[in-house]
Short mmCIF file of C-alpha atoms in Angstrom, two decimals:
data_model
loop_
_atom_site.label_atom_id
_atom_site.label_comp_id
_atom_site.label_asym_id
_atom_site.label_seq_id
_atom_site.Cartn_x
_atom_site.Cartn_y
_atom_site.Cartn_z
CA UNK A 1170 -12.30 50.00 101.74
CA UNK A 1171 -9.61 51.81 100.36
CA UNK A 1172 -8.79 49.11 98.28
CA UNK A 1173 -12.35 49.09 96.68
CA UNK A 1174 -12.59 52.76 96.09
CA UNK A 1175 -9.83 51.99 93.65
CA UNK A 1176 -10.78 49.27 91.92
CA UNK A 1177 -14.45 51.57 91.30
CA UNK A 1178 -11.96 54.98 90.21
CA UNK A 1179 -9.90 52.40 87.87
CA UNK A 1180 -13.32 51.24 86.32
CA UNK A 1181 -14.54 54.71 86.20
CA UNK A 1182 -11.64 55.98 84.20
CA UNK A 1183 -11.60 52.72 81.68
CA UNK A 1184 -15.42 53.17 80.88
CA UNK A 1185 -14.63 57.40 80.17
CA UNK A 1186 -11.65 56.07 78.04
CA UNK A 1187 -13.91 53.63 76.10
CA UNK A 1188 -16.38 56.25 75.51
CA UNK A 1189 -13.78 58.66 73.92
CA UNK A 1190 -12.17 56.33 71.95
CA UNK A 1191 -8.59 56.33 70.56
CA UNK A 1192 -6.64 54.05 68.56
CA UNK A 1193 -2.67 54.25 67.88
CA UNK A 1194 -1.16 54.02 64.24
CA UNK A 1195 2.01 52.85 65.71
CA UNK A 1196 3.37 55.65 63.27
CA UNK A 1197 4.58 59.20 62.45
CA UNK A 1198 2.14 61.38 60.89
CA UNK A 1199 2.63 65.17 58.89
CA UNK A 1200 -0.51 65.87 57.88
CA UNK A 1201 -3.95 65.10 58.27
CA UNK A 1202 -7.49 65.93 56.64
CA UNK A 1203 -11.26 65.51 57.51
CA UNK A 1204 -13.90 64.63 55.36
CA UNK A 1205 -17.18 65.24 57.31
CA UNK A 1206 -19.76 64.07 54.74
CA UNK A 1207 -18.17 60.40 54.89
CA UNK A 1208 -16.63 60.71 58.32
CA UNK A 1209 -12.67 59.32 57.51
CA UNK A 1210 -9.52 61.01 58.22
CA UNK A 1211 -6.94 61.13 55.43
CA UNK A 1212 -3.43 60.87 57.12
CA UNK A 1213 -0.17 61.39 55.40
CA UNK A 1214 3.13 59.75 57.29
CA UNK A 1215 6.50 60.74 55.80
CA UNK A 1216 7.67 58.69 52.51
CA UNK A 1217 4.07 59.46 51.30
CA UNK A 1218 2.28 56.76 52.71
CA UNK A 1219 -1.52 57.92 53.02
CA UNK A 1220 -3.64 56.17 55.74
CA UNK A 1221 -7.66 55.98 55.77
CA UNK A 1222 -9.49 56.04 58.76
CA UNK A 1223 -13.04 55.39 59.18
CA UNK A 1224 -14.01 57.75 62.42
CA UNK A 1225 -17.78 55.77 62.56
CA UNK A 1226 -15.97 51.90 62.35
CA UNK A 1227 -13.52 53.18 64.30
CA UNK A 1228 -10.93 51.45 62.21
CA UNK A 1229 -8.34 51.95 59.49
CA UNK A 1230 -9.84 51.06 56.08
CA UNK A 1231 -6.17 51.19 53.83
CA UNK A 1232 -2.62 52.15 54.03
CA UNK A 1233 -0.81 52.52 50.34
CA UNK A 1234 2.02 54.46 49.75
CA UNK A 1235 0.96 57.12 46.79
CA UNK A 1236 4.50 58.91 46.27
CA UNK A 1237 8.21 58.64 46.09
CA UNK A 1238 8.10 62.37 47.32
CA UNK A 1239 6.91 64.33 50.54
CA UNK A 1240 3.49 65.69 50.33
CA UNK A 1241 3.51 69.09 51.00
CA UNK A 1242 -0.54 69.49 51.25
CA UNK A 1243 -3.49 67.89 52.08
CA UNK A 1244 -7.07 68.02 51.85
CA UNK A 1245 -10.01 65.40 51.61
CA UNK A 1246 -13.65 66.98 51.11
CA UNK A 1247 -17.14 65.30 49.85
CA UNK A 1248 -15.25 62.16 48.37
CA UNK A 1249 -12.63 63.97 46.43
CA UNK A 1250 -8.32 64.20 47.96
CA UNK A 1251 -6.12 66.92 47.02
CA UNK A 1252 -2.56 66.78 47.53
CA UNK A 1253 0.65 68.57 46.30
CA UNK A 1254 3.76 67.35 46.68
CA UNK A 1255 6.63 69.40 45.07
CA UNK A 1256 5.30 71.93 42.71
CA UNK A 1257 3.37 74.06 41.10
CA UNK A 1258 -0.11 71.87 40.53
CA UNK A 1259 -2.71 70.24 42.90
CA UNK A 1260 -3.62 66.53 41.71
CA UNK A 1261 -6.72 65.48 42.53
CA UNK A 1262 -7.89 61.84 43.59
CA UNK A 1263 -11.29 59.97 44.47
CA UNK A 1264 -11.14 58.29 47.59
CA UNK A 1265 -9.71 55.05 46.97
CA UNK A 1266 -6.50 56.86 45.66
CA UNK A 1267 -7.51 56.48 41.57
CA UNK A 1268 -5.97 59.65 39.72
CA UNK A 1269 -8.58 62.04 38.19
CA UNK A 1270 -6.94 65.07 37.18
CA UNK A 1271 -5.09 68.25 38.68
CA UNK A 1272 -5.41 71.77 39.04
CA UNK A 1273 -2.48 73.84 38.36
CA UNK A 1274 -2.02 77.31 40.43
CA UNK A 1275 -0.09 79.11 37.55
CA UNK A 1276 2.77 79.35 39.69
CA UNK A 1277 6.72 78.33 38.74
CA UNK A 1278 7.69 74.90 39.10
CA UNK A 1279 9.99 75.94 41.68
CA UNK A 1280 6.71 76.83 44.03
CA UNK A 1281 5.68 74.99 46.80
CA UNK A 1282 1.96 74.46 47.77
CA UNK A 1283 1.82 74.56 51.82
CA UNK A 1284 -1.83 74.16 52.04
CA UNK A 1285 -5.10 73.47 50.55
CA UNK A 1286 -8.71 74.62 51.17
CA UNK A 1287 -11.41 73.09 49.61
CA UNK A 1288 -15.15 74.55 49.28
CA UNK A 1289 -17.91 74.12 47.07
CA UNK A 1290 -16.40 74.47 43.23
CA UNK A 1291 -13.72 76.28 44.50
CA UNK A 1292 -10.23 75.06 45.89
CA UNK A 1293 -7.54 77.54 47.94
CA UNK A 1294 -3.94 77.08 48.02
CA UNK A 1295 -1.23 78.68 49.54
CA UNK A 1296 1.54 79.17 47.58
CA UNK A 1297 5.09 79.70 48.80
CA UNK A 1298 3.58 80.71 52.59
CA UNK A 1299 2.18 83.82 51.88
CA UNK A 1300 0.19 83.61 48.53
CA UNK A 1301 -3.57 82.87 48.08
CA UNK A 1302 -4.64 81.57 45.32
CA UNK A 1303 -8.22 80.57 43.80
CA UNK A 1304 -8.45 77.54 41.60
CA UNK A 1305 -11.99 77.10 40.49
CA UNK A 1306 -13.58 73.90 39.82
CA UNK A 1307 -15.73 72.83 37.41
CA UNK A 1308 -18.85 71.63 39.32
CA UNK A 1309 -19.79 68.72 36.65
CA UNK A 1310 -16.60 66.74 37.49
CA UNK A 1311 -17.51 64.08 39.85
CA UNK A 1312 -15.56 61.73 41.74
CA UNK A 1313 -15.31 59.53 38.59
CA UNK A 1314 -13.20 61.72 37.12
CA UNK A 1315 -14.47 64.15 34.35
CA UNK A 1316 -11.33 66.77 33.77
CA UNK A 1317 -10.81 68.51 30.82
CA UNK A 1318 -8.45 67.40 28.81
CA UNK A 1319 -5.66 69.91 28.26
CA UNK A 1320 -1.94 70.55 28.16
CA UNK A 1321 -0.50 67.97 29.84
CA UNK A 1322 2.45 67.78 32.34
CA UNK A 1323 4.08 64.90 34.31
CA UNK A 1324 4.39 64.35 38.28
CA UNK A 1325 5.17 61.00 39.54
CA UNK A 1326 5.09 59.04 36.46
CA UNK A 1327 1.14 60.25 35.97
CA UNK A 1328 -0.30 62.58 33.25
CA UNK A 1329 -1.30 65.61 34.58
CA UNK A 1330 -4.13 67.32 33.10
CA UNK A 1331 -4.48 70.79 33.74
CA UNK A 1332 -8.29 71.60 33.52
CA UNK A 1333 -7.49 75.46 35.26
CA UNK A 1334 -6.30 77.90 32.85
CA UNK A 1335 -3.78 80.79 34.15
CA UNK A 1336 -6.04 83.84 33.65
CA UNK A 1337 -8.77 82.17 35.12
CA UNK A 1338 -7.18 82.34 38.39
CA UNK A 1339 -7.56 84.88 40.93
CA UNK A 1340 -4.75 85.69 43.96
CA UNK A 1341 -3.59 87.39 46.83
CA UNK A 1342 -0.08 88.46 47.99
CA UNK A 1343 0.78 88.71 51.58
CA UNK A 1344 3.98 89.80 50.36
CA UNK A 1345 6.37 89.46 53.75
CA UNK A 1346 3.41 88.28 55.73
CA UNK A 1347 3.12 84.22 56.06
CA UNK A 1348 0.04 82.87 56.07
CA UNK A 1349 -0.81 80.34 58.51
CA UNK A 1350 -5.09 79.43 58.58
CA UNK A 1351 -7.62 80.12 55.67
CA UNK A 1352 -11.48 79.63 57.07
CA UNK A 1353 -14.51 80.12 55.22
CA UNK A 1354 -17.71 80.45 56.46
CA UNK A 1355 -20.39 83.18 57.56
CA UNK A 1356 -17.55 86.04 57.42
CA UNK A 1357 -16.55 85.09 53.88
CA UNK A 1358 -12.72 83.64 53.27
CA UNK A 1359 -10.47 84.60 56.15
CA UNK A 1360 -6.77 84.66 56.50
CA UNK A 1361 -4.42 84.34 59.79
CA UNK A 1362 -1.40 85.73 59.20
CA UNK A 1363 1.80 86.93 60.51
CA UNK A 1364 -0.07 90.33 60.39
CA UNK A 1365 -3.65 89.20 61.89
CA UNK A 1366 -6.47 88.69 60.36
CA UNK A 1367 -8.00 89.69 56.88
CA UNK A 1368 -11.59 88.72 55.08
CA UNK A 1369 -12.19 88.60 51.55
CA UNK A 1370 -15.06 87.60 49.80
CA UNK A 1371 -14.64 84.23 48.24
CA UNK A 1372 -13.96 85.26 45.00
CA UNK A 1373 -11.00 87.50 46.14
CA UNK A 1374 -12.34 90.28 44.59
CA UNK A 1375 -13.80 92.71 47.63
CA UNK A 1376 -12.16 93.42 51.20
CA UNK A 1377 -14.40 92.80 53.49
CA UNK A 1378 -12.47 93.57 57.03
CA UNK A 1379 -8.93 93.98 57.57
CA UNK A 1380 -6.58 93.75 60.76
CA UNK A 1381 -3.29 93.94 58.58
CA UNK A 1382 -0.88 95.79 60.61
CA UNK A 1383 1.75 96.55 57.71
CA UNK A 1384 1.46 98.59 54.91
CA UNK A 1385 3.02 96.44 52.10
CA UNK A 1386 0.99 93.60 53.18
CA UNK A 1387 -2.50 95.91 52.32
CA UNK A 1388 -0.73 97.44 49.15
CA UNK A 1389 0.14 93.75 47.92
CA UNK A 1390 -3.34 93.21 48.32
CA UNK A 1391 -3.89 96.26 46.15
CA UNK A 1392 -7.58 97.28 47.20
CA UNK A 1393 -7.28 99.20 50.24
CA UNK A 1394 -6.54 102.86 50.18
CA UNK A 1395 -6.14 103.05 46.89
CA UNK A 1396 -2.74 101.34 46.73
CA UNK A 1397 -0.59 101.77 43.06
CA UNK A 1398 1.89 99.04 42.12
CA UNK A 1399 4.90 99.96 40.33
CA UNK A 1400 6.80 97.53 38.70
CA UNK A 1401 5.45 94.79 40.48
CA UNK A 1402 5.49 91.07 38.28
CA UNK A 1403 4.39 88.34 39.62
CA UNK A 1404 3.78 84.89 37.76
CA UNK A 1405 1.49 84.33 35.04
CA UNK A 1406 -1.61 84.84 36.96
CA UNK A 1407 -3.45 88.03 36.80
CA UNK A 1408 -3.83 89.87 40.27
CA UNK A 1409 -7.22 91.06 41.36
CA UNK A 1410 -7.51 94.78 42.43
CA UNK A 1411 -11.22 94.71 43.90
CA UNK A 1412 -14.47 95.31 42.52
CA UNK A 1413 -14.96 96.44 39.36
CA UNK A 1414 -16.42 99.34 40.33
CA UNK A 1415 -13.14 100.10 42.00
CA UNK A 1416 -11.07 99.56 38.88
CA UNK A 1417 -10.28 103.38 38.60
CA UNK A 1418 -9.23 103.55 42.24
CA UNK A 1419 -6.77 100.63 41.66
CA UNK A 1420 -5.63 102.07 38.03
CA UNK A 1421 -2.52 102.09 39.12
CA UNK A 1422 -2.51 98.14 39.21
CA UNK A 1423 -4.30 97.12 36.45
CA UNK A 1424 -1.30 96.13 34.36
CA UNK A 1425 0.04 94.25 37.07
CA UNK A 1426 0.89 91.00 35.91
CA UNK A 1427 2.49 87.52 37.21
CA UNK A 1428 5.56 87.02 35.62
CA UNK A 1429 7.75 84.86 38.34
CA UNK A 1430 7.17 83.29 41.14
CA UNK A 1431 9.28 85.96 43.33
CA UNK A 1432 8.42 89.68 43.17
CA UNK A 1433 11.17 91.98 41.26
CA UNK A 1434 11.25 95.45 42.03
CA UNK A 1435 8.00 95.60 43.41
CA UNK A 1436 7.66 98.73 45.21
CA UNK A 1437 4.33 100.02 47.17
CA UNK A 1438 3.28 103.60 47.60
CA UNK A 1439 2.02 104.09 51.43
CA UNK A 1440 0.07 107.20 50.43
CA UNK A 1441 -3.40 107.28 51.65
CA UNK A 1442 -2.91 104.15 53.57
CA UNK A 1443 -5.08 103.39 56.69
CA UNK A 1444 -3.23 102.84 59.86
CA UNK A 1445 -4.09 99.97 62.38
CA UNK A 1446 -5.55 101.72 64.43
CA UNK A 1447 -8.27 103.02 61.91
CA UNK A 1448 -8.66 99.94 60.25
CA UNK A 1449 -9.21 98.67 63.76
CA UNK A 1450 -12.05 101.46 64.75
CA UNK A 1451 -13.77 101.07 61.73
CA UNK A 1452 -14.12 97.07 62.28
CA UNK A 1453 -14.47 96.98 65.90
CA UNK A 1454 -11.12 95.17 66.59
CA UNK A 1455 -9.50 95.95 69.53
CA UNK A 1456 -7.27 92.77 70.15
CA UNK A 1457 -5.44 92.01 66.66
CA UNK A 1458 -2.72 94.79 66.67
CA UNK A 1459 0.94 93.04 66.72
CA UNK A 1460 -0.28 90.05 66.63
CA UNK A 1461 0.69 86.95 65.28
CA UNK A 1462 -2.65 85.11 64.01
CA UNK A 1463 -1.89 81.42 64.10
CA UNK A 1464 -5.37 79.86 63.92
CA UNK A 1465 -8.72 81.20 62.64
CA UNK A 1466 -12.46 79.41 63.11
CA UNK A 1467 -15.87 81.09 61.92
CA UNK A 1468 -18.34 80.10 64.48
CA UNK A 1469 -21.69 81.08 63.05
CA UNK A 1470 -20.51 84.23 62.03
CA UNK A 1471 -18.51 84.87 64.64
CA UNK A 1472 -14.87 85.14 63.93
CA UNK A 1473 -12.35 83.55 66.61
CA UNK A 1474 -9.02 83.86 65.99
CA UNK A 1475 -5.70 82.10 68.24
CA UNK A 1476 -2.25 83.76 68.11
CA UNK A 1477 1.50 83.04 68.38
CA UNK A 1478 1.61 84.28 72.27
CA UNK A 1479 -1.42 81.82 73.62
CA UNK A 1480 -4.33 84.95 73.32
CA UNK A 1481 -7.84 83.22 72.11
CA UNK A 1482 -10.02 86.14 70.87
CA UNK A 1483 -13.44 86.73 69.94
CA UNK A 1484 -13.22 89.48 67.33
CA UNK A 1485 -16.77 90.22 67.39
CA UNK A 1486 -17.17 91.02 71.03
CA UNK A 1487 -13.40 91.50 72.20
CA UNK A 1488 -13.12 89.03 74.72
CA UNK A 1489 -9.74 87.74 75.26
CA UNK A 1490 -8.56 84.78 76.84
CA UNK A 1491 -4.98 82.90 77.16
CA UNK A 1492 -3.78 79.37 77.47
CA UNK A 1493 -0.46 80.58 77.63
CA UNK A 1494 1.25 79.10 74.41
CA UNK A 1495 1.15 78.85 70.99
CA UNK A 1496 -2.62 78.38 69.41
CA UNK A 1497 -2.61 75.77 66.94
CA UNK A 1498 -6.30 75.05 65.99
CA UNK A 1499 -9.88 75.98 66.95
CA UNK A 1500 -12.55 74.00 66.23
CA UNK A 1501 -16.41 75.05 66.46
CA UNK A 1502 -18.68 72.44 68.12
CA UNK A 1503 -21.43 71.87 70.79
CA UNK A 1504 -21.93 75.81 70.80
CA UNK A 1505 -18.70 76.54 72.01
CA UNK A 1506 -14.87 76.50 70.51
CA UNK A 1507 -11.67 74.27 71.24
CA UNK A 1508 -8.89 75.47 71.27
CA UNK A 1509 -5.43 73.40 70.39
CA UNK A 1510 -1.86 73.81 71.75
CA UNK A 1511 1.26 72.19 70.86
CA UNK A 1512 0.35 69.23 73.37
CA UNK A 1513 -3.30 70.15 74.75
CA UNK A 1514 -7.20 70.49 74.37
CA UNK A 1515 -8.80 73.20 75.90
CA UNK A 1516 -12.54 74.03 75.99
CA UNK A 1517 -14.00 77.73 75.63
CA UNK A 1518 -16.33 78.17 78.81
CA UNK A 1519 -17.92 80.98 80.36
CA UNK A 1520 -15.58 80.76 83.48
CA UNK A 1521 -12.56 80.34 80.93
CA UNK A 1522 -10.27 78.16 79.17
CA UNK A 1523 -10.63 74.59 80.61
CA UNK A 1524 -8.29 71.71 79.68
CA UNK A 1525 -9.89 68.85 78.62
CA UNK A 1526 -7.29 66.75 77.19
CA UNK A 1527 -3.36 66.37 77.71
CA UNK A 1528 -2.24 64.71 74.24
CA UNK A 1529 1.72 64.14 75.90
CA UNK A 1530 2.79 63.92 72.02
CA UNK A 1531 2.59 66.89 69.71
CA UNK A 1532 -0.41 67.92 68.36
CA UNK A 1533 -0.94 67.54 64.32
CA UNK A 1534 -4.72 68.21 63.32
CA UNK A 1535 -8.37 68.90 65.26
CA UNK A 1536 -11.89 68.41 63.90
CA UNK A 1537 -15.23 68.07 64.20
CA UNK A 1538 -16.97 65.08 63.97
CA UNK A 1539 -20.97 65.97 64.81
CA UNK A 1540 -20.90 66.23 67.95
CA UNK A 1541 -17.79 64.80 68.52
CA UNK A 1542 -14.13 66.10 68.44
CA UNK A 1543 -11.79 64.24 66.39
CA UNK A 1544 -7.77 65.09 67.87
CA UNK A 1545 -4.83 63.45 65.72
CA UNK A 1546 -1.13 63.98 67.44
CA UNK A 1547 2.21 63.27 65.48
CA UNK A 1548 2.88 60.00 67.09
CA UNK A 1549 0.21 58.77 65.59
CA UNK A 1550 -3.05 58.26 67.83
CA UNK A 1551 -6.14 59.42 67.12
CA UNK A 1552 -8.25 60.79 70.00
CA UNK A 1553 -12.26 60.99 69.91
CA UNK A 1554 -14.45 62.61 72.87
#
């Protein structure tokens, strides 16, 4: 009897396996992007080898080595890759790998792109781990290619073209505070950082909320309180000091401009400054002072946010939770949130934080597939359920 209850628990847990679905690449992986409207993951293994995989054939559709160097950044949206990989400029690739074009951030050649954000026209990198910056994209480029031609630079034996000019660009300093998730959604674009949690709107022209703890964080922003820059330089890409109709309060900062990739001198005035506490009463944030914002997920207008210490928090209503450890990711789907740690899957419930997967490797990227979560770890294996 025993013996048969077994044999009907071992076929249980085979058929729930099969129904999740995983594969192993048999290979270490860095980075990893989503693209939902064509349902494949874009993985990146060291040596920059780039892998395709078809989430609905459940299947790897190529492997092809794209660069000599490391790729710094990733991101794959509506057909269209972007990747950086040691500098200043974002090349940009249709889906079967053929070169189109690039966007350059304005930055130094010495800059390092961490991350990349793609929306609708738009593109967001951060720069150097605590710089925002707006690339825009021309919305009659298609997948075919389409750039402009321009001034051209080389990376990897290709012609760059660089379609973005410098003062078309608009950016944010975090100054000491690193940036570590970018979401945009309901709540405009959001930014995790060292400091908590900011919104802008997606031009990066307006604040729209702020949990920024420090003061030269908000004054490298340059909008709140009325913050004055003196002698700040930054390089060649004009900073943005709020709306126009604030461009008196912000006189101070107008003449900013982007010089180098590293500030000089800059020095911040905290006169007039809100403290945390006030920027906290005015927004109805209670949770987000002293902490370290590691991941960030609008969930139909409601902002969640995960920090350094294991604290999941719903900054619209308060509630906190903990798994304990370090958040890595949150993902929105099946009207609820899951929430990543360094080696496990938790579900937001009403009782709390369930686990609902181990990974025993280390975690590298979460998304959302439909209904369906999509969980890639470092070793290589690819988890759906």
């Amino acid at each position: 009897m025993n013996f048969k209850k077994f044999c009907i628990a071992f076929l249980i847990c085979l058929s729930q396996i099969a129904a999740a679905g995983s594969f192993d690449l048999n290979a270490t992986l860095r980075l990893g992007a989503f693209d939902a409207s064509s349902h494949r993951l874009l993985l990146c293994g060291s040596g920059g080898e780039l892998r395709m995989f078809d989430t609905a054939k459940w299947d790897v559709e190529f492997a092809q080595k794209y660069s000599d160097n490391e790729i710094t950044a990733l991101n794959f949206k509506n057909g269209k890759i972007y990747l950086a990989w040691g500098g200043a400029e974002i090349a940009v690739l249709n889906d079967r790998l053929k070169f189109l074009g690039a966007l350059k951030t304005g930055r130094s050649g010495t800059a390092q792109i961490d991350a990349i954000y793609a929306e609708k026209y738009a593109i967001y990198a951060v720069v150097d781990k605590n710089q925002l910056i707006r690339l825009d994209e021309d919305p009659d480029n298609s997948a075919d290619g389409g750039y402009a031609p321009g001034e051209n630079s080389t990376a990897n034996g290709q012609s760059l073209n660089r379609n973005s000019a410098p003062d078309g660009l608009r950016g944010i300093s975090f100054h000491y505070g690193r940036i570590n998730a970018v979401s945009l959604g309901a709540n405009g674009l959001c930014v995790a950082s060292w400091n908590g949690v900011a919104c802008f709107s997606a031009d990066i022209v307006a604040t729209k909320f702020s949990g920024i703890d420090a003061a030269p964080n908000r004054a490298a922003q340059g909008e709140l309180g009325g913050v004055k820059f003196k002698d700040a330089e930054f390089n060649s890409t004009r900073i943005v000091q709020g709306s126009e109709q604030n461009e008196t309060k912000a006189s101070g900062a107008k003449n900013a401009e982007f010089q180098s990739s590293e500030f000089k001198g800059a020095k911040f005035q905290d006169e007039e400054l809100k403290t945390q506490s006030e920027i906290s009463a005015e927004a109805g944030d209670k949770n987000l002072s002293g902490s370290i914002a590691t991941a960030l997920a609008d969930c139909d207008g409601t902002l969640f946010a995960g920090d350094i210490e294991g604290n999941f928090i719903n900054l619209k209503s308060g509630e906190r939770k903990s798994v304990g450890s370090w958040i890595k990711s949150i993902v929105c789907a099946r009207s609820t949130q899951f929430i990543a740690t360094k080696d496990k899957i938790y579900e937001n419930q009403k009782a709390g934080l369930k686990e609902v997967v181990d990974l025993k490797s280390e975690f590298l990227a979460m998304y959302a597939d439909g209904e369906a979560i999509l969980v890639v770890s470092k070793s290589g294996k690819i988890l759906k359920f």
